[in-house]
Structures are given as structure tokens and as C-alpha cells.
Amino acid sequence: MTKLKNKDLISIHDLSLQEIEDIFALSADLKKKQQNQEKHEYLWAKSLAMIFEKPSTRTRVSFEIGMWQLGGLAINLDQEAIGLGERESVGDVAKTLSRYADAILVRTFEHAKVIELAKYANVPVINGLSDLLHPCQALADFFTVIEKKGKDNLKNLKMAYIGDGNNVCHSLMFAAAKLGIKLVIAAPKGYEPKAEIVKTSFADAKASGAEIEIVNDPVIASEHADVIYTDVWASMGQERQRKTKNVKFKTFQVNAELVKLAKPDYIFMHCLPAHRGEEVTADVIDGTQSVVFDQAENRLHVQKAILTLLLGGNNG
Ligand code: CP
Ligand code: NVA
């Protein structure tokens, strides 16, 4: 029996290896049921309130359709409508939504807002992306890696993350650290992952035997990699930095030359949305070794598993 019932999902650092494995096992089961068109209404009549302060395609649609497939309801509250922290305090929104919904999902800028929401809510709070972390993405990503490379081979894999030391990178670090995977991050000087995340994920890695390395050279990271992962250089909210970053990150582009250094059977991953011609060239992201749409699809199955476990559905 998993211990996820009634918990928040704010950071992968807070999850045990067992809890991550429980999420993956249920994701695989739900994926099979979905493919076989078997009913799986584990959250019948349950509800999810979703707050989006930033745009979203995958997160919003996977949680909304996922909740519906589980027999429940999801409602979308955009920032204009709810005014989190502006029209009303974060605490009052959290307390009010807790009276209606069985869980709250939030996508916001400051990570502190996610923590504050969880502090005042008495239903599970799910981090749908903050400037610091994107845990639901990284869980779906490693579920995809396992599907493609096999569970037993996990500890022998090398994942290269090339680009900005951002929210996605931080969550990949926490997940790799728990799962015992080798992760080499190549970021330009000054754009490495945040010191607080490095410290915590390195401590987790020490406990699990994972190796996490941070370098400033994409060549070192890509050599003999099984997985090459990148994300946009300018994240949501950093639009004004896009021009500067395009110059500073130029040599960190994932292109045909760079992926030649990886293993012949490497896979290319990207959380999407992508900017072809910036962090990745079209031939790589649209090539045969790209699994970006499998990743996107797996957001649905993994999100459904997270919801079922946190809300204590049939398998919770
Ligand atoms: N990867 C991801 O979270 O996509 P969206 O921003 O479209 O939700
Ligand atoms: N780092 C990106 C991820 C988008 C899913 C952003 O925060 O915009």
C-alpha cells in the first residue's frame, strides 16, 4: 500500500523511491487499460481545481482529460479569474477551494506560492510547474525512459541534459538522484542549476548511488549518452531574456553533430514546447530517435496515476 494518499506533490525530493515506483507501476497499468478501452473510473465523482498563471497545453489537457477518464471532474481557473494573491490571498483561495475540490493543481511563477497554497489547503496540492520545479514532467520523463530502455538497465544509463539549469533540469536532478541514474548536465557558465537544488539532489544521489555531474561543455555531457534531453533556453516569464540567451547558449544547441557523440541507440527527449533552430534542430527533434510525443502522451498516464494515488482512488 502506498503512502501517497492525502500527500502533496510539490517536489520529487519529497518522494521515496517506493512512492516513485508505485506511481510508475500504476501509470503502466492505467496506460494498458486506456489502450484496451477498459473502464478505470478510480476517481468517480472526485474533483480537481486547476490554477494556471502561465500558459499550458500538456499539463492542462493531461490533467483535465485524465480526471475525466478517471470518472471525475477538473475545472480550470486562470489567473485573471482567480487572482491568486491579488484578488484574494493565497491562503483564502486554498481554504475555499479545499471546501469544493478534492485536490488542487497550481502552475505559477514563485515556488513559494505553491508551498503557501499547500500550507493552507487541506486537500492534496500538485505542483504543475513553478519557476523552480516541474515534478510531474520529470516523473513522466523517467517513466518514458524506463519504457524505452528497460527497468533493469536503469542504473547503467547515462542521461545528458544540455541547456538551461531550469525548473525541468532541477526536477530531473531530483528524479535521477532517487532512481540512481547517471545524469550529466551541461549548462553555460552562470546558467547552471541553482545551488540549493544541487546541494539537496547531490545528498539524495549519495544515498542512492546515483552520479550527478555539472559541466559547462555539451560535448562531455553527450559522449556515450543513452538519453539526450534539452528544454527551451528562455522559460515562461523570461521572454525578455530570449535574445541574450540565444547568443549565450548558441554552442549548447542539440544538433546532428552533437548527437553523433551519443550511443547509436540514444533517444532524444524534450518536455515541449520546443523552439526548433534554437535549443534543438528540426532534424533531431523530428528524427527517428526522438521520443518527445511519447513523453507528451505519458504525461496523461502518469498524471492519472498521481491523481489516483493522492486522492486514494481504487488503487490508492
Ligand atoms: N511540458 C509541459 O509542461 O507542457 P505545457 O507547458 O504545455 O503544459
Ligand atoms: N522550462 C520551461 C518548461 C515548460 C514546460 C518553462 O518553464 O517555460
GROMACS .gro file of C-alpha atoms and ligand atoms in nm:
model
  332
    1MET     CA    1   0.000   0.000   0.000
    2THR     CA    2   0.142   0.334  -0.100
    3LYS     CA    3   0.182   0.621   0.146
    4LEU     CA    4   0.088   0.885  -0.111
    5LYS     CA    5  -0.276   0.919  -0.005
    6ASN     CA    6  -0.355   1.278   0.101
    7LYS     CA    7   0.002   1.393   0.037
    8ASP     CA    8   0.103   1.694  -0.174
    9LEU     CA    9   0.318   1.654  -0.482
   10ILE     CA   10   0.542   1.958  -0.479
   11SER     CA   11   0.890   1.815  -0.534
   12ILE     CA   12   1.030   1.474  -0.630
   13HIS     CA   13   1.274   1.526  -0.344
   14ASP     CA   14   0.980   1.462  -0.105
   15LEU     CA   15   0.901   1.122  -0.261
   16SER     CA   16   1.058   0.792  -0.159
   17LEU     CA   17   1.189   0.553  -0.423
   18GLN     CA   18   0.898   0.322  -0.335
   19GLU     CA   19   0.647   0.601  -0.396
   20ILE     CA   20   0.803   0.678  -0.736
   21GLU     CA   21   0.789   0.309  -0.823
   22ASP     CA   22   0.423   0.296  -0.714
   23ILE     CA   23   0.346   0.589  -0.946
   24PHE     CA   24   0.523   0.414  -1.236
   25ALA     CA   25   0.350   0.080  -1.173
   26LEU     CA   26   0.006   0.238  -1.167
   27SER     CA   27   0.091   0.452  -1.474
   28ALA     CA   28   0.175   0.137  -1.670
   29ASP     CA   29  -0.149  -0.028  -1.556
   30LEU     CA   30  -0.359   0.278  -1.646
   31LYS     CA   31  -0.187   0.307  -1.984
   32LYS     CA   32  -0.275  -0.053  -2.064
   33LYS     CA   33  -0.634  -0.005  -1.950
   34GLN     CA   34  -0.664   0.308  -2.163
   35GLN     CA   35  -0.524   0.129  -2.469
   36ASN     CA   36  -0.760  -0.166  -2.416
   37GLN     CA   37  -1.051   0.071  -2.358
   38GLU     CA   38  -1.111  -0.084  -2.016
   39LYS     CA   39  -1.307   0.130  -1.771
   40HIS     CA   40  -1.091   0.268  -1.489
   41GLU     CA   41  -1.309   0.517  -1.304
   42TYR     CA   42  -1.096   0.515  -0.989
   43LEU     CA   43  -1.189   0.873  -0.900
   44TRP     CA   44  -1.561   0.866  -0.961
   45ALA     CA   45  -1.723   1.198  -0.857
   46LYS     CA   46  -1.390   1.340  -0.733
   47SER     CA   47  -1.278   1.683  -0.849
   48LEU     CA   48  -0.964   1.879  -0.924
   49ALA     CA   49  -0.934   2.260  -0.925
   50MET     CA   50  -0.655   2.378  -1.155
   51ILE     CA   51  -0.494   2.724  -1.128
   52PHE     CA   52  -0.286   2.832  -1.425
   53GLU     CA   53  -0.087   3.156  -1.400
   54LYS     CA   54   0.114   3.060  -1.711
   55PRO     CA   55   0.012   2.904  -2.044
   56SER     CA   56  -0.008   2.526  -2.079
   57THR     CA   57  -0.103   2.259  -2.329
   58ARG     CA   58   0.025   1.925  -2.196
   59THR     CA   59  -0.022   1.985  -1.825
   60ARG     CA   60  -0.369   2.130  -1.855
   61VAL     CA   61  -0.500   1.878  -2.109
   62SER     CA   62  -0.346   1.569  -1.947
   63PHE     CA   63  -0.486   1.657  -1.603
   64GLU     CA   64  -0.826   1.764  -1.736
   65ILE     CA   65  -0.883   1.469  -1.968
   66GLY     CA   66  -0.714   1.237  -1.720
   67MET     CA   67  -0.952   1.338  -1.444
   68TRP     CA   68  -1.248   1.285  -1.678
   69GLN     CA   69  -1.123   0.938  -1.779
   70LEU     CA   70  -1.098   0.853  -1.408
   71GLY     CA   71  -1.465   0.941  -1.362
   72GLY     CA   72  -1.404   1.281  -1.204
   73LEU     CA   73  -1.411   1.645  -1.299
   74ALA     CA   74  -1.137   1.907  -1.344
   75ILE     CA   75  -1.201   2.278  -1.367
   76ASN     CA   76  -0.961   2.538  -1.496
   77LEU     CA   77  -0.916   2.865  -1.311
   78ASP     CA   78  -0.688   3.105  -1.491
   79GLN     CA   79  -0.508   3.383  -1.312
   80GLU     CA   80  -0.741   3.652  -1.447
   81ALA     CA   81  -1.039   3.476  -1.295
   82ILE     CA   82  -0.895   3.377  -0.959
   83GLY     CA   83  -0.628   3.644  -0.897
   84LEU     CA   84  -0.423   3.422  -0.667
   85GLY     CA   85  -0.261   3.654  -0.412
   86GLU     CA   86  -0.412   3.962  -0.579
   87ARG     CA   87  -0.791   3.943  -0.584
   88GLU     CA   88  -0.768   3.721  -0.278
   89SER     CA   89  -0.489   3.592  -0.053
   90VAL     CA   90  -0.330   3.258  -0.138
   91GLY     CA   91  -0.446   3.123   0.199
   92ASP     CA   92  -0.810   3.218   0.144
   93VAL     CA   93  -0.809   3.067  -0.208
   94ALA     CA   94  -0.658   2.746  -0.068
   95LYS     CA   95  -0.915   2.721   0.212
   96THR     CA   96  -1.207   2.797  -0.020
   97LEU     CA   97  -1.103   2.551  -0.293
   98SER     CA   98  -1.048   2.282  -0.027
   99ARG     CA   99  -1.422   2.304   0.053
  100TYR     CA  100  -1.516   2.223  -0.309
  101ALA     CA  101  -1.240   2.020  -0.471
  102ASP     CA  102  -1.062   1.700  -0.372
  103ALA     CA  103  -0.725   1.829  -0.499
  104ILE     CA  104  -0.566   2.149  -0.629
  105LEU     CA  105  -0.317   2.180  -0.914
  106VAL     CA  106  -0.117   2.501  -0.950
  107ARG     CA  107   0.112   2.638  -1.221
  108THR     CA  108   0.278   2.957  -1.108
  109PHE     CA  109   0.595   3.167  -1.103
  110GLU     CA  110   0.725   3.179  -0.745
  111HIS     CA  111   0.772   2.836  -0.592
  112ALA     CA  112   0.685   2.990  -0.254
  113LYS     CA  113   0.325   3.032  -0.377
  114VAL     CA  114   0.294   2.654  -0.427
  115ILE     CA  115   0.423   2.597  -0.074
  116GLU     CA  116   0.188   2.859   0.068
  117LEU     CA  117  -0.110   2.709  -0.112
  118ALA     CA  118  -0.024   2.365   0.029
  119LYS     CA  119   0.016   2.512   0.377
  120TYR     CA  120  -0.342   2.641   0.382
  121ALA     CA  121  -0.516   2.375   0.171
  122ASN     CA  122  -0.645   2.062   0.339
  123VAL     CA  123  -0.658   1.866   0.016
  124PRO     CA  124  -0.351   1.749  -0.184
  125VAL     CA  125  -0.172   2.022  -0.381
  126ILE     CA  126   0.006   1.928  -0.705
  127ASN     CA  127   0.284   2.143  -0.850
  128GLY     CA  128   0.204   2.179  -1.220
  129LEU     CA  129   0.527   2.383  -1.270
  130SER     CA  130   0.688   2.667  -1.080
  131ASP     CA  131   0.997   2.867  -1.171
  132LEU     CA  132   1.191   2.619  -0.955
  133LEU     CA  133   1.046   2.275  -1.030
  134HIS     CA  134   0.834   2.068  -1.271
  135PRO     CA  135   0.793   1.735  -1.090
  136CYS     CA  136   0.503   1.590  -1.295
  137GLN     CA  137   0.713   1.636  -1.609
  138ALA     CA  138   1.020   1.458  -1.471
  139LEU     CA  139   0.810   1.165  -1.346
  140ALA     CA  140   0.659   1.119  -1.694
  141ASP     CA  141   1.008   1.154  -1.843
  142PHE     CA  142   1.161   0.875  -1.637
  143PHE     CA  143   0.854   0.658  -1.695
  144THR     CA  144   0.930   0.708  -2.067
  145VAL     CA  145   1.299   0.626  -2.019
  146ILE     CA  146   1.202   0.301  -1.846
  147GLU     CA  147   0.962   0.213  -2.130
  148LYS     CA  148   1.232   0.274  -2.391
  149LYS     CA  149   1.539   0.140  -2.213
  150GLY     CA  150   1.402  -0.116  -1.967
  151LYS     CA  151   1.378  -0.107  -1.587
  152ASP     CA  152   1.669  -0.342  -1.525
  153ASN     CA  153   1.910  -0.133  -1.725
  154LEU     CA  154   1.828   0.192  -1.547
  155LYS     CA  155   2.137   0.216  -1.325
  156ASN     CA  156   2.367   0.172  -1.628
  157LEU     CA  157   2.220   0.462  -1.822
  158LYS     CA  158   2.376   0.799  -1.886
  159MET     CA  159   2.137   1.089  -1.936
  160ALA     CA  160   2.274   1.417  -2.071
  161TYR     CA  161   2.079   1.736  -2.005
  162ILE     CA  162   2.203   2.014  -2.231
  163GLY     CA  163   2.098   2.375  -2.173
  164ASP     CA  164   1.943   2.589  -1.903
  165GLY     CA  165   1.966   2.482  -1.538
  166ASN     CA  166   1.593   2.549  -1.501
  167ASN     CA  167   1.280   2.401  -1.341
  168VAL     CA  168   1.280   2.093  -1.568
  169CYS     CA  169   1.651   2.035  -1.509
  170HIS     CA  170   1.601   2.064  -1.131
  171SER     CA  171   1.324   1.803  -1.127
  172LEU     CA  172   1.526   1.569  -1.349
  173MET     CA  173   1.810   1.601  -1.096
  174PHE     CA  174   1.583   1.501  -0.807
  175ALA     CA  175   1.436   1.210  -1.004
  176ALA     CA  176   1.775   1.083  -1.125
  177ALA     CA  177   1.907   1.107  -0.769
  178LYS     CA  178   1.623   0.893  -0.633
  179LEU     CA  179   1.634   0.640  -0.917
  180GLY     CA  180   2.013   0.603  -0.917
  181ILE     CA  181   2.071   0.720  -1.275
  182LYS     CA  182   2.382   0.897  -1.405
  183LEU     CA  183   2.290   1.250  -1.511
  184VAL     CA  184   2.540   1.489  -1.666
  185ILE     CA  185   2.420   1.848  -1.701
  186ALA     CA  186   2.591   2.082  -1.946
  187ALA     CA  187   2.494   2.446  -1.897
  188PRO     CA  188   2.664   2.771  -1.994
  189LYS     CA  189   2.854   2.944  -1.712
  190GLY     CA  190   2.610   3.136  -1.495
  191TYR     CA  191   2.313   2.921  -1.604
  192GLU     CA  192   2.388   2.608  -1.403
  193PRO     CA  193   2.121   2.460  -1.172
  194LYS     CA  194   2.050   2.654  -0.852
  195ALA     CA  195   2.289   2.588  -0.560
  196GLU     CA  196   2.006   2.479  -0.323
  197ILE     CA  197   1.892   2.212  -0.573
  198VAL     CA  198   2.249   2.096  -0.636
  199LYS     CA  199   2.306   2.054  -0.263
  200THR     CA  200   1.986   1.857  -0.197
  201SER     CA  201   1.999   1.640  -0.508
  202PHE     CA  202   2.366   1.557  -0.452
  203ALA     CA  203   2.280   1.441  -0.099
  204ASP     CA  204   1.995   1.224  -0.239
  205ALA     CA  205   2.234   1.089  -0.505
  206LYS     CA  206   2.489   0.994  -0.242
  207ALA     CA  207   2.223   0.788  -0.066
  208SER     CA  208   2.109   0.607  -0.384
  209GLY     CA  209   2.444   0.569  -0.560
  210ALA     CA  210   2.343   0.799  -0.847
  211GLU     CA  211   2.604   1.017  -1.013
  212ILE     CA  212   2.512   1.376  -1.098
  213GLU     CA  213   2.770   1.594  -1.265
  214ILE     CA  214   2.754   1.957  -1.378
  215VAL     CA  215   2.982   2.073  -1.658
  216ASN     CA  216   2.999   2.367  -1.899
  217ASP     CA  217   3.075   2.158  -2.206
  218PRO     CA  218   2.794   1.991  -2.407
  219VAL     CA  219   3.049   1.755  -2.567
  220ILE     CA  220   3.147   1.598  -2.234
  221ALA     CA  221   2.781   1.551  -2.142
  222SER     CA  222   2.679   1.399  -2.475
  223GLU     CA  223   2.962   1.146  -2.514
  224HIS     CA  224   2.822   0.790  -2.492
  225ALA     CA  225   2.488   0.919  -2.363
  226ASP     CA  226   2.182   0.692  -2.375
  227VAL     CA  227   1.947   0.988  -2.344
  228ILE     CA  228   1.993   1.345  -2.462
  229TYR     CA  229   1.746   1.590  -2.310
  230THR     CA  230   1.702   1.960  -2.368
  231ASP     CA  231   1.450   2.234  -2.290
  232VAL     CA  232   1.389   2.589  -2.410
  233TRP     CA  233   1.660   2.841  -2.326
  234ALA     CA  234   1.412   3.108  -2.216
  235SER     CA  235   1.139   2.968  -1.994
  236MET     CA  236   0.791   3.115  -1.950
  237GLY     CA  237   0.833   3.452  -1.782
  238GLN     CA  238   1.185   3.501  -1.926
  239GLU     CA  239   1.071   3.615  -2.271
  240ARG     CA  240   1.273   3.936  -2.241
  241GLN     CA  241   1.593   3.733  -2.194
  242ARG     CA  242   1.535   3.528  -2.510
  243LYS     CA  243   1.762   3.733  -2.738
  244THR     CA  244   2.054   3.737  -2.492
  245LYS     CA  245   2.014   3.370  -2.412
  246ASN     CA  246   2.005   3.276  -2.781
  247VAL     CA  247   2.357   3.418  -2.806
  248LYS     CA  248   2.492   3.277  -2.479
  249PHE     CA  249   2.350   2.926  -2.540
  250LYS     CA  250   2.445   2.901  -2.909
  251THR     CA  251   2.706   2.628  -2.862
  252PHE     CA  252   2.460   2.429  -2.648
  253GLN     CA  253   2.225   2.354  -2.937
  254VAL     CA  254   2.137   1.984  -2.972
  255ASN     CA  255   2.210   1.918  -3.338
  256ALA     CA  256   2.329   1.636  -3.564
  257GLU     CA  257   2.692   1.696  -3.477
  258LEU     CA  258   2.633   1.678  -3.101
  259VAL     CA  259   2.410   1.370  -3.104
  260LYS     CA  260   2.674   1.183  -3.306
  261LEU     CA  261   2.870   1.164  -2.979
  262ALA     CA  262   2.589   0.975  -2.805
  263LYS     CA  263   2.537   0.598  -2.823
  264PRO     CA  264   2.397   0.483  -3.160
  265ASP     CA  265   2.068   0.387  -2.993
  266TYR     CA  266   2.036   0.709  -2.791
  267ILE     CA  267   1.693   0.870  -2.752
  268PHE     CA  268   1.620   1.242  -2.775
  269MET     CA  269   1.388   1.396  -2.515
  270HIS     CA  270   1.230   1.738  -2.471
  271CYS     CA  271   0.947   1.837  -2.236
  272LEU     CA  272   0.794   2.065  -2.507
  273PRO     CA  273   0.707   2.326  -2.618
  274ALA     CA  274   1.025   2.338  -2.831
  275HIS     CA  275   1.187   2.610  -3.037
  276ARG     CA  276   1.332   2.444  -3.346
  277GLY     CA  277   1.651   2.617  -3.458
  278GLU     CA  278   1.729   2.732  -3.102
  279GLU     CA  279   1.787   2.460  -2.838
  280VAL     CA  280   1.735   2.178  -3.093
  281THR     CA  281   1.743   2.143  -3.469
  282ALA     CA  282   1.442   2.009  -3.659
  283ASP     CA  283   1.631   1.702  -3.787
  284VAL     CA  284   1.697   1.588  -3.428
  285ILE     CA  285   1.356   1.658  -3.270
  286ASP     CA  286   1.167   1.526  -3.574
  287GLY     CA  287   1.411   1.238  -3.631
  288THR     CA  288   1.355   0.868  -3.568
  289GLN     CA  289   1.531   0.871  -3.229
  290SER     CA  290   1.314   1.143  -3.085
  291VAL     CA  291   1.056   1.025  -2.827
  292VAL     CA  292   0.909   1.366  -2.748
  293PHE     CA  293   0.550   1.272  -2.829
  294ASP     CA  294   0.573   0.950  -2.627
  295GLN     CA  295   0.685   1.173  -2.341
  296ALA     CA  296   0.390   1.403  -2.403
  297GLU     CA  297   0.148   1.109  -2.413
  298ASN     CA  298   0.292   0.965  -2.093
  299ARG     CA  299   0.205   1.288  -1.911
  300LEU     CA  300  -0.156   1.163  -1.931
  301HIS     CA  301  -0.092   0.817  -1.785
  302VAL     CA  302   0.145   0.941  -1.514
  303GLN     CA  303  -0.082   1.230  -1.417
  304LYS     CA  304  -0.372   0.984  -1.380
  305ALA     CA  305  -0.158   0.764  -1.153
  306ILE     CA  306  -0.058   1.063  -0.939
  307LEU     CA  307  -0.420   1.173  -0.903
  308THR     CA  308  -0.540   0.822  -0.818
  309LEU     CA  309  -0.273   0.772  -0.552
  310LEU     CA  310  -0.302   1.116  -0.388
  311LEU     CA  311  -0.682   1.100  -0.384
  312GLY     CA  312  -0.692   0.741  -0.263
  313GLY     CA  313  -0.883   0.601  -0.559
  314ASN     CA  314  -0.939   0.228  -0.607
  315ASN     CA  315  -0.570   0.157  -0.626
  316GLY     CA  316  -0.465   0.421  -0.372
  317CP      N1  317   0.574   2.014  -2.084
  317CP      C1  318   0.473   2.091  -2.038
  317CP      O1  319   0.454   2.108  -1.920
  317CP      O2  320   0.395   2.143  -2.136
  317CP      P1  321   0.288   2.259  -2.115
  317CP      O3  322   0.364   2.382  -2.074
  317CP      O4  323   0.223   2.273  -2.248
  317CP      O5  324   0.192   2.217  -2.008
  318NVA     N1  325   1.131   2.540  -1.867
  318NVA     C1  326   1.007   2.556  -1.937
  318NVA     C2  327   0.927   2.430  -1.927
  318NVA     C3  328   0.795   2.433  -2.000
  318NVA     C4  329   0.717   2.307  -1.982
  318NVA     C5  330   0.930   2.673  -1.880
  318NVA     O1  331   0.928   2.688  -1.757
  318NVA     O2  332   0.874   2.752  -1.956
   0.00000   0.00000   0.00000
